[in-house]
Tab-separated table of C-alpha atoms in Angstrom:
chain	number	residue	atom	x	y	z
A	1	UNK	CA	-68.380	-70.020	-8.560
A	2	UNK	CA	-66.766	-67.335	-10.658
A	3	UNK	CA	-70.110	-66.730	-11.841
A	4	UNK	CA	-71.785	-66.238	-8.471
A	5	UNK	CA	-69.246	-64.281	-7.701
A	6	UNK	CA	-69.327	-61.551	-10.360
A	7	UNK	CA	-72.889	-62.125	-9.729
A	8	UNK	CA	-72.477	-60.096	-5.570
A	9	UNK	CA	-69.672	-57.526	-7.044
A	10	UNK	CA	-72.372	-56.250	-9.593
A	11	UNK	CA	-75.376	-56.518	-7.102
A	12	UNK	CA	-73.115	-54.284	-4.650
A	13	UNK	CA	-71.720	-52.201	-7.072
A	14	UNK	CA	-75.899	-51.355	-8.075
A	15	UNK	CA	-76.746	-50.486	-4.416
A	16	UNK	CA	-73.199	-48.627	-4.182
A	17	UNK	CA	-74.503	-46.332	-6.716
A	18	UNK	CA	-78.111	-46.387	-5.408
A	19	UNK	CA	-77.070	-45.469	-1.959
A	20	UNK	CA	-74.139	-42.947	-1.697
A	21	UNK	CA	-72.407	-43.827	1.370
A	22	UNK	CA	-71.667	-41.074	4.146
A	23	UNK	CA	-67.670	-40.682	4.456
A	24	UNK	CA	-65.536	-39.326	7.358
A	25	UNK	CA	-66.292	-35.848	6.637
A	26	UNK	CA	-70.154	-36.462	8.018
A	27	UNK	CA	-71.458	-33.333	10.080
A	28	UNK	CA	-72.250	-34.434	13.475
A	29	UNK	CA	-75.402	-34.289	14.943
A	30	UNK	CA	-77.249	-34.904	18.156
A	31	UNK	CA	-80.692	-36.169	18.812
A	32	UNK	CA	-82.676	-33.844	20.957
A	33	UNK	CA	-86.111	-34.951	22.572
A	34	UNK	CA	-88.457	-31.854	22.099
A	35	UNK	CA	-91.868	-33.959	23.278
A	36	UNK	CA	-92.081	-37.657	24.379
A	37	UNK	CA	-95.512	-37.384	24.897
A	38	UNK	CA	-96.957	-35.455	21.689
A	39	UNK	CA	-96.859	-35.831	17.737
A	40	UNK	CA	-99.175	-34.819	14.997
A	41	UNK	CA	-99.376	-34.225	11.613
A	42	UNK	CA	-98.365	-30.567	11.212
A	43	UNK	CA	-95.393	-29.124	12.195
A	44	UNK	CA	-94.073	-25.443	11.369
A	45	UNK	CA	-90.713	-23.541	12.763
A	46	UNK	CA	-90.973	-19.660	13.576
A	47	UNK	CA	-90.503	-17.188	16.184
A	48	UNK	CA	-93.564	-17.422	17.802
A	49	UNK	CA	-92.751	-14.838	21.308
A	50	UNK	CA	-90.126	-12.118	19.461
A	51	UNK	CA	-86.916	-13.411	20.833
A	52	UNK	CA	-85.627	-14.125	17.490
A	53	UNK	CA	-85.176	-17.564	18.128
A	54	UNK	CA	-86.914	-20.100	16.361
A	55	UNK	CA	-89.861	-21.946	17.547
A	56	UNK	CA	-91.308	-24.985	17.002
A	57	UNK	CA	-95.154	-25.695	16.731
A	58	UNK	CA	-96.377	-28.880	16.080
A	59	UNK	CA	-100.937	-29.836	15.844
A	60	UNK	CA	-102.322	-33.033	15.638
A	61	UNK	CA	-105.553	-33.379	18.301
A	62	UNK	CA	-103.754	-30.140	19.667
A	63	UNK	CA	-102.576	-27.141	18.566
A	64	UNK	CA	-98.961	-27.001	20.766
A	65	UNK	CA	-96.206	-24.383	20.709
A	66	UNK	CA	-92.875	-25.155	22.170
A	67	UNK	CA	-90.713	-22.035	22.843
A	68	UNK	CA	-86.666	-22.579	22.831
A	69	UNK	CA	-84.563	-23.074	24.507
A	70	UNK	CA	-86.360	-24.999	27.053
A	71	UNK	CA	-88.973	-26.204	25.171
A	72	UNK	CA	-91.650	-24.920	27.426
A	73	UNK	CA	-95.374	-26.603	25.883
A	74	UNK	CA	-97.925	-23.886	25.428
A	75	UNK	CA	-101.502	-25.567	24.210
A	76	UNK	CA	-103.074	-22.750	21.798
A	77	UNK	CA	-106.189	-25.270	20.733
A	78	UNK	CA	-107.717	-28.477	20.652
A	79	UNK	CA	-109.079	-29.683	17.492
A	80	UNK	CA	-112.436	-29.974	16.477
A	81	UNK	CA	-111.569	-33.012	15.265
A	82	UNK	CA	-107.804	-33.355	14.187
A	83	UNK	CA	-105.295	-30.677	12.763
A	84	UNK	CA	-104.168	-32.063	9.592
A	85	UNK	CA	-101.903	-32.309	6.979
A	86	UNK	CA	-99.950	-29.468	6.906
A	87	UNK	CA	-99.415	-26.019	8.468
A	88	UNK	CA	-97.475	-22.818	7.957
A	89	UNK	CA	-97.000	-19.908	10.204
A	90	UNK	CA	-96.898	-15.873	8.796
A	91	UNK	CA	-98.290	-12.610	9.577
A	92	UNK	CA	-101.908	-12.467	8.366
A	93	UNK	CA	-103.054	-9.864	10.151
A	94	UNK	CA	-100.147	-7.067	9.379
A	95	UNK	CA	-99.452	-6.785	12.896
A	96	UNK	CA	-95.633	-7.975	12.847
A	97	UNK	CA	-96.082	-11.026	14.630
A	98	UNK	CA	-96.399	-14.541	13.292
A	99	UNK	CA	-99.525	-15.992	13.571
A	100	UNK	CA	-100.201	-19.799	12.014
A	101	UNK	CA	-102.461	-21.307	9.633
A	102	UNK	CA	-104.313	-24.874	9.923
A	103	UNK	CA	-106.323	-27.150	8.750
A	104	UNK	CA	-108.767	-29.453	10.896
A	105	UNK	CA	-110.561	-32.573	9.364
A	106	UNK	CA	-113.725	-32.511	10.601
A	107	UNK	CA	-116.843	-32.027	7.917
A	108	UNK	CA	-116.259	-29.318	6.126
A	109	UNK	CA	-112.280	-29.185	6.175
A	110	UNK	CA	-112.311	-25.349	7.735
A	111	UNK	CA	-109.142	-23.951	7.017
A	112	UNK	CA	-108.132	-21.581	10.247
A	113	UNK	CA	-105.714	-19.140	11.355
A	114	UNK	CA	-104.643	-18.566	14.968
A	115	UNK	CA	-103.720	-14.653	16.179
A	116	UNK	CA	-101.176	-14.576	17.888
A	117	UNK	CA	-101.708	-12.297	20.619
A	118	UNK	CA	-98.770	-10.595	20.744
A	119	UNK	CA	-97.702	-7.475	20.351
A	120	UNK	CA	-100.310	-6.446	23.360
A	121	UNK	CA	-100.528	-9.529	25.035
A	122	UNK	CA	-97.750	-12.877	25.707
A	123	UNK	CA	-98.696	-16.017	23.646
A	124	UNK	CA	-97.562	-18.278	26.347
A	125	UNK	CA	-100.173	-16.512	28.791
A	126	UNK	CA	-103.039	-15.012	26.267
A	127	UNK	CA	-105.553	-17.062	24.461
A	128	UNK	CA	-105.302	-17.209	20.239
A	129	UNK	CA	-108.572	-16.058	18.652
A	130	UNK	CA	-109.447	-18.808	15.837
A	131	UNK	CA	-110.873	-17.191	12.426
A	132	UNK	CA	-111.978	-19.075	9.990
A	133	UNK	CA	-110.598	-19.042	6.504
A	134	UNK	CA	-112.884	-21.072	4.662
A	135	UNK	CA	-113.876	-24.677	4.039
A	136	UNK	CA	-111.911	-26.627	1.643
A	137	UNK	CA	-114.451	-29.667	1.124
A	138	UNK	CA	-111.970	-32.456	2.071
A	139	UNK	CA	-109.266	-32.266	4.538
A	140	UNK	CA	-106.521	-29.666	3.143
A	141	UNK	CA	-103.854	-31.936	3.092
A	142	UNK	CA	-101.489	-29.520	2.022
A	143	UNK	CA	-101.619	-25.505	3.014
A	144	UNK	CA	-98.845	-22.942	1.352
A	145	UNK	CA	-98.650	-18.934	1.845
A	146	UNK	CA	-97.830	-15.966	-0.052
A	147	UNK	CA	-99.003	-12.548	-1.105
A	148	UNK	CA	-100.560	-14.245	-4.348
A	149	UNK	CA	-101.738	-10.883	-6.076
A	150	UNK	CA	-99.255	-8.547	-5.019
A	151	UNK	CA	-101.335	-6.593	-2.209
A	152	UNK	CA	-99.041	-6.328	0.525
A	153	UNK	CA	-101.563	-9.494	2.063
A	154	UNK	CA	-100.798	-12.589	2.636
A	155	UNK	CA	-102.553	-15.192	0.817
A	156	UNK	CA	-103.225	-19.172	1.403
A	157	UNK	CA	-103.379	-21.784	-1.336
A	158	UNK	CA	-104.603	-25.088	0.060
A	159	UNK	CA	-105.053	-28.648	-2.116
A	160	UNK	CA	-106.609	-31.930	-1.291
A	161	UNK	CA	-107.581	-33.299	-4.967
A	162	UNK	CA	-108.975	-29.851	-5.907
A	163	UNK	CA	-106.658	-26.794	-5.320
A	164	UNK	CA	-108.129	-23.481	-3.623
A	165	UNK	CA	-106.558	-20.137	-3.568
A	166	UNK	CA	-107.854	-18.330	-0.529
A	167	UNK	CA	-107.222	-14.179	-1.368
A	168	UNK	CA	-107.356	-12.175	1.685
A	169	UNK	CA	-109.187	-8.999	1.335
A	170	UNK	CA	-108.990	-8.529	5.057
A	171	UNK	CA	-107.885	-10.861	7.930
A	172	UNK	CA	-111.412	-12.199	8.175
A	173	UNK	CA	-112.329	-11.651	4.618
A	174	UNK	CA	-111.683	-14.269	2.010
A	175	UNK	CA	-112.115	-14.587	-1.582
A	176	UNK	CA	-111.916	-18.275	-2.913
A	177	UNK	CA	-110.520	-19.151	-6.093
A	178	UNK	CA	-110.879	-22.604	-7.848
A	179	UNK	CA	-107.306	-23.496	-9.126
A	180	UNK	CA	-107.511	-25.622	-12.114
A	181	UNK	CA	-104.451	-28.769	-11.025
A	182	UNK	CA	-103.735	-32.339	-12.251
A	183	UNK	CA	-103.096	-34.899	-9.446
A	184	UNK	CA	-103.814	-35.051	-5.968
A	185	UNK	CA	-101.421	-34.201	-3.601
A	186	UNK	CA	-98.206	-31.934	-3.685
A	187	UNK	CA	-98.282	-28.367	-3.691
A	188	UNK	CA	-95.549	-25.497	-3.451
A	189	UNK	CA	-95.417	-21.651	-4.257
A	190	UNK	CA	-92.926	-20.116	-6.213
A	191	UNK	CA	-91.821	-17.558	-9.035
A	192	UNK	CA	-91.301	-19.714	-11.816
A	193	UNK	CA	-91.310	-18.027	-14.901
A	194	UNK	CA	-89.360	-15.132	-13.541
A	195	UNK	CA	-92.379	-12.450	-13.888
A	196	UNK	CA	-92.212	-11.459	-10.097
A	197	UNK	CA	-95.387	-12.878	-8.677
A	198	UNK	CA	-95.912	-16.460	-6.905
A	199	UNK	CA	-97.049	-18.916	-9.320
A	200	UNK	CA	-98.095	-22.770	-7.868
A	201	UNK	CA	-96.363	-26.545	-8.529
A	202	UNK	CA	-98.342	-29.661	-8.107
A	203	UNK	CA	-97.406	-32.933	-9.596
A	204	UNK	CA	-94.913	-32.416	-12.123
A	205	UNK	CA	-96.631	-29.161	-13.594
A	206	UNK	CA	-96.609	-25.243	-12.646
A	207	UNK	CA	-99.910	-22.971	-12.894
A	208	UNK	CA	-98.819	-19.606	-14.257
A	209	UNK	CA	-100.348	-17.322	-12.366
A	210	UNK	CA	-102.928	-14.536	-14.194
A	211	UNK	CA	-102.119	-11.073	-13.646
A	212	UNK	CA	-105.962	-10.814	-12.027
A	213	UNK	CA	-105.917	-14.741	-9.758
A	214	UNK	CA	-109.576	-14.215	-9.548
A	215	UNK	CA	-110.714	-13.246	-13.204
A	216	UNK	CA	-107.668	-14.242	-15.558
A	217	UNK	CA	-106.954	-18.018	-16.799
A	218	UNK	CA	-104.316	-20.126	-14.414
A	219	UNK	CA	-102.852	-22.121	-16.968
A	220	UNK	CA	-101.056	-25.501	-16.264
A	221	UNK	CA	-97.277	-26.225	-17.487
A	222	UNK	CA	-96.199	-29.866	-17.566
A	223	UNK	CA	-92.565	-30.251	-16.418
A	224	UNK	CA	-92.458	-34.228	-16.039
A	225	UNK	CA	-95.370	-36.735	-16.908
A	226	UNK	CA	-95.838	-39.980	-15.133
A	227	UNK	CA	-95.369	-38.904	-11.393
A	228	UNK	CA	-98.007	-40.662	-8.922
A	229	UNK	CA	-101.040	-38.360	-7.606
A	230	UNK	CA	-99.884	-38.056	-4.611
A	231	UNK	CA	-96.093	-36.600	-4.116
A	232	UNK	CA	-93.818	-33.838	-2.113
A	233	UNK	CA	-92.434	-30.810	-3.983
A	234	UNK	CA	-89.507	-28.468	-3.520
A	235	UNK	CA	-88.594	-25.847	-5.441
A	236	UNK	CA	-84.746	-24.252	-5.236
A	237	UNK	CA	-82.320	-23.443	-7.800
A	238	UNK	CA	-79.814	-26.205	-7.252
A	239	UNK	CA	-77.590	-25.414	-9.786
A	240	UNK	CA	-77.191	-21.694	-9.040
A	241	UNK	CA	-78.435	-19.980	-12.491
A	242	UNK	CA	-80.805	-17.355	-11.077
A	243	UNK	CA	-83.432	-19.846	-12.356
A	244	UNK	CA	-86.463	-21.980	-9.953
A	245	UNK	CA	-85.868	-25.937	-10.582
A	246	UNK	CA	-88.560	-28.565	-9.186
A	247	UNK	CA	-87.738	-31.289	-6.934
A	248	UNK	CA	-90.156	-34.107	-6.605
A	249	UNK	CA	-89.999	-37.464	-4.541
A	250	UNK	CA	-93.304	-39.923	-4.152
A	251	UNK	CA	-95.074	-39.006	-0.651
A	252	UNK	CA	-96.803	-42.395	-0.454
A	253	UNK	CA	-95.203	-45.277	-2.274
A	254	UNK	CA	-91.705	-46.014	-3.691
A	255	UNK	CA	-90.119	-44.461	-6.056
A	256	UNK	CA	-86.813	-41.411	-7.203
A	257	UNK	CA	-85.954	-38.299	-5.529
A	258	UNK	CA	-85.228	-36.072	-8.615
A	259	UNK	CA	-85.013	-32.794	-9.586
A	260	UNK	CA	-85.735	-30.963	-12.905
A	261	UNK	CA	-83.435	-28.218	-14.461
A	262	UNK	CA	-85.591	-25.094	-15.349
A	263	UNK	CA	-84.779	-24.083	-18.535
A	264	UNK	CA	-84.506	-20.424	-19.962
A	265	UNK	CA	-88.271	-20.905	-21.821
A	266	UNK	CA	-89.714	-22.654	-18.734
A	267	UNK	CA	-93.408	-22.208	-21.103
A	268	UNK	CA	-91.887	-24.239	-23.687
A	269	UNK	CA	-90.680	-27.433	-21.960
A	270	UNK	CA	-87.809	-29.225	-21.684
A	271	UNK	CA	-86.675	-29.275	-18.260
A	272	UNK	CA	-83.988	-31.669	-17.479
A	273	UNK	CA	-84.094	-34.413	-14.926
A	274	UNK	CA	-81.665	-34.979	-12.554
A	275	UNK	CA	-82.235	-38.277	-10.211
A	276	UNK	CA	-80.620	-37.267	-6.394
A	277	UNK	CA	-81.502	-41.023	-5.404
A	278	UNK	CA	-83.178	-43.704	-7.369
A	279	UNK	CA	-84.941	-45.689	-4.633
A	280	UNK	CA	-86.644	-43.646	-1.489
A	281	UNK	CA	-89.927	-44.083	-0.203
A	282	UNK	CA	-92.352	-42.267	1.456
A	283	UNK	CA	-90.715	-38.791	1.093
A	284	UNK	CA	-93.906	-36.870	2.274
A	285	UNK	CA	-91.844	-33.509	2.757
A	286	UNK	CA	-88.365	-32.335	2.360
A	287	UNK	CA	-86.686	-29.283	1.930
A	288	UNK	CA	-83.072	-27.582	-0.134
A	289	UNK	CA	-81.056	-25.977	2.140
A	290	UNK	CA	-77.515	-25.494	2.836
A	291	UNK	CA	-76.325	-28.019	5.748
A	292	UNK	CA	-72.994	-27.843	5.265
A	293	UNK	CA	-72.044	-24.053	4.942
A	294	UNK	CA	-70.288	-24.855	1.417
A	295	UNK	CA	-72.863	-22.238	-0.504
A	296	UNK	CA	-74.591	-24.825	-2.148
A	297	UNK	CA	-78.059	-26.206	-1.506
A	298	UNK	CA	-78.568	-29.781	0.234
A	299	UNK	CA	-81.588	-31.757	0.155
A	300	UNK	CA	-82.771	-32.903	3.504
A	301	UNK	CA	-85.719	-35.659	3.459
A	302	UNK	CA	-87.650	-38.329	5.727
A	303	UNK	CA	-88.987	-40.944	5.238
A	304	UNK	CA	-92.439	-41.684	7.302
A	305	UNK	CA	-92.627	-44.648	9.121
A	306	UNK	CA	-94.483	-47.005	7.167
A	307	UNK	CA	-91.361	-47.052	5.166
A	308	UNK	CA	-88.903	-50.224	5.161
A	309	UNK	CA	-85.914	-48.410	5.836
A	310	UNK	CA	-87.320	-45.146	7.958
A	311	UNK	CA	-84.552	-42.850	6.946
A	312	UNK	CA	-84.143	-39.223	8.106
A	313	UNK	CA	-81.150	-37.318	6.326
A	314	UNK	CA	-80.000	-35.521	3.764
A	315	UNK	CA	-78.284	-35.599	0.528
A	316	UNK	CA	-74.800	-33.423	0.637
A	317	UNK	CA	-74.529	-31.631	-3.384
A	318	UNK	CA	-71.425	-31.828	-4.545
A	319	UNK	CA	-71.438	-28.455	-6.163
A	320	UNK	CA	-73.675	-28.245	-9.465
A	321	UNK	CA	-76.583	-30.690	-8.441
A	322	UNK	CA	-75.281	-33.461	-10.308
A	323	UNK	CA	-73.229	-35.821	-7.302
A	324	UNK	CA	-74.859	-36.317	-4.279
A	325	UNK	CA	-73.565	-37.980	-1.053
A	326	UNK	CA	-76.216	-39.634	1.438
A	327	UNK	CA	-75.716	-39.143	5.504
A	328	UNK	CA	-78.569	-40.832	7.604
A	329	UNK	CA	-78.904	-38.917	10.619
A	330	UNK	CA	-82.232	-40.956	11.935
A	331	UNK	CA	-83.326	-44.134	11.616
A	332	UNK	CA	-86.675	-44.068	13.017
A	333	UNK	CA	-88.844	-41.823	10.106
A	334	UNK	CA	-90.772	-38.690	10.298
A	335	UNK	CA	-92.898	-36.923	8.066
A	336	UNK	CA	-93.989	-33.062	7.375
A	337	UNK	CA	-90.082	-32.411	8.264
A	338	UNK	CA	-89.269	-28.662	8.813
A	339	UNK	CA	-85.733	-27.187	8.575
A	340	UNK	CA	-84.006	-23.599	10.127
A	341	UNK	CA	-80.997	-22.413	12.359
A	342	UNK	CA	-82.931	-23.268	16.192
A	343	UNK	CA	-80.558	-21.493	18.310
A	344	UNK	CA	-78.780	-18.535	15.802
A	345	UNK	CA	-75.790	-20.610	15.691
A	346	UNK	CA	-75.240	-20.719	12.062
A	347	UNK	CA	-76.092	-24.077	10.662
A	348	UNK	CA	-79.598	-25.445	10.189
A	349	UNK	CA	-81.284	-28.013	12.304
A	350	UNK	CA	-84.083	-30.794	11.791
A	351	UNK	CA	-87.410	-30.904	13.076
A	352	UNK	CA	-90.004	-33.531	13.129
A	353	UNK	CA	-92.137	-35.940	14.477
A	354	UNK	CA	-94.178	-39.374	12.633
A	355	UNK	CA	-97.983	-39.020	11.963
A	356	UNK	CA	-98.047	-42.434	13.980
A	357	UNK	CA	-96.673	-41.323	17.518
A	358	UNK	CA	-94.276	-39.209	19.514
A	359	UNK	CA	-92.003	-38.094	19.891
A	360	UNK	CA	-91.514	-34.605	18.343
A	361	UNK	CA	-87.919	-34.265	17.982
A	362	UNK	CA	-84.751	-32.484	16.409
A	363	UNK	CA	-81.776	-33.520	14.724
A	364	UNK	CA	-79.244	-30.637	15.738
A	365	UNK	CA	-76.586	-29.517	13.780
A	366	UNK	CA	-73.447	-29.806	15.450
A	367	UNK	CA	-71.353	-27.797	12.557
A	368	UNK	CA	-70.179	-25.113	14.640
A	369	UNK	CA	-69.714	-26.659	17.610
């Protein structure tokens, strides 16, 4: 019996430690119902009308815009065939408005971008001219932004087993670069190396960026080996030494949310692991940000729903990335989560829907309340 006994104290003491529990000092939140009837794939947060309140916009066999506070449903397309993976919203055209970026599946994988018709015209009332980008070859599962070469355009880098840079010469002019990229799935932008332009993360590895994207030699820097093909990426600096750290977490199967320590040489190696949670699965998308107002960064993540335990949350950091408290604020899943202040009222707020089914829905931060 004594046996047996220490046997249960060790077993809890492992899922203790496994599972950080939330404590009284958990931020509240309410559930809020954006769309019973709708889901899809892509979601993406931004001020779509120029009221300076965020947005949400959500495609799946739609293309769907739902302006706050009321949520009013604005259908901008229908699919060709279904909007999928991912999505992103920015100003393509120069014209100060935010205009978004999509993927459809159908043969081909065309990679599109909406205008928005604003400033002339309302976006609730006006239609959104589709141009196409370019075709990917198989469905872009994953679609990031950024002024890539340093133009003053903004650029789209897009990855479904091969990785294309897309470089805008104008907003229906595209040059298309083959990115050289290990793995499958996972992509993120970011300035790793410090040299002030946007380099790109996949799988454990960053691709230095060439001073010329189209004629110089993208060259691939392992962080971590033995990651699956297919995984979601983050990049923050957790620990708060003006340096970009990776965080990585498997997007289709079991496995650790970690993330790795840039260090000063981020060419040579070495970057220290740090595991947030040993056991999580499914963690297609999740994003650092600070939930709590404490100055540090948090790391907010779903799992989708073909996980066992369907979590939505976030871990809290206690301070230099190294202890990390878990509070589950959704128990149903999600999956291409997006994060930002919906309302201007100084804390950030959830977004997010599952690939499976409705409904769209956000997890609002009740911090200043």
């Amino acid at each position: 019996m004594k046996d047996l006994s220490a046997f249960v104290i060790v077993v809890i003491l492992a899922l203790w430690d496994t599972f950080p529990v939330s404590s009284a000092s958990d931020i509240p939140f309410g559930h809020v119902v954006i769309d019973s009837g709708f889901h899809g794939d892509c979601k993406a947060l931004g001020d779509i009308d120029g009221d300076r309140l965020l947005d949400v916009v959500v495609a799946g066999s739609r293309l769907i815009w739902y302006a706050y506070p009321r949520w009013t449903k604005t259908m901008i397309a229908v699919a060709e065939e279904e909007f999928t993976t991912d999505m992103q919203v920015g100003d393509v055209d120069g014209d100060g408005d935010l205009d978004i970026i999509v993927p459809d599946i159908r043969k081909g994988a065309p990679v599109y971008w909406f205008e928005n018709p604003r400033p002339r015209r309302s976006p609730a009332k006006a239609p959104w001219p589709r141009h196409l980008i370019g075709e990917h070859g198989a469905h872009a599962h994953d679609v990031e932004i950024g002024d890539i070469n340093r133009d003053g355009r903004l650029d789209v880098v897009t990855r479904k087993g091969t990785t294309w840079l897309w470089l805008q010469k104008s907003p229906d002019a595209w040059t298309k670069v083959s990115i050289p990229a290990s793995g499958s799935e996972g992509l993120a932008l970011g300035d790793i190396d410090g040299d002030g332009d946007l380099d790109i993360t996949v799988n454990g590895s960053w691709i230095e960026a060439p001073s010329d994207p189209v004629k110089g030699k993208w060259v691939e820097h392992v962080i971590a080996k033995g990651w699956p093909d297919q995984v979601g990426i983050t990049l923050a600096d957790i620990n708060k030494d003006g340096r970009t750290d990776m965080l990585l977490a498997p997007a289709e199967s079991a496995g650790r949310l970690s993330w790795y320590e840039a260090p000063k040489d981020r060419k040579a190696g070495n970057w220290t692991e740090h595991v947030i949670c040993s056991q999580v699965d499914h963690v297609h998308t999740f994003k650092a940000v600070d939930l709590d107002n404490d100055g540090d960064l948090d790391v907010v993540f779903a799992e989708m729903a073909q996980s066992p335990t369907k979590r939505v949350g976030f871990f809290r950091n206690g301070g230099d990335g190294r202890a990390w408290t878990l509070q589950v604020v959704g128990t149903g899943g999600s999956h291409n989560l997006r994060v930002g202040d919906i309302g201007r009222d100084g804390d950030i707020d959830i977004v997010g829907a599952n690939w499976q089914g409705p409904p769209v829905e956000m997890w609002e931060n009740k911090l200043r309340d």
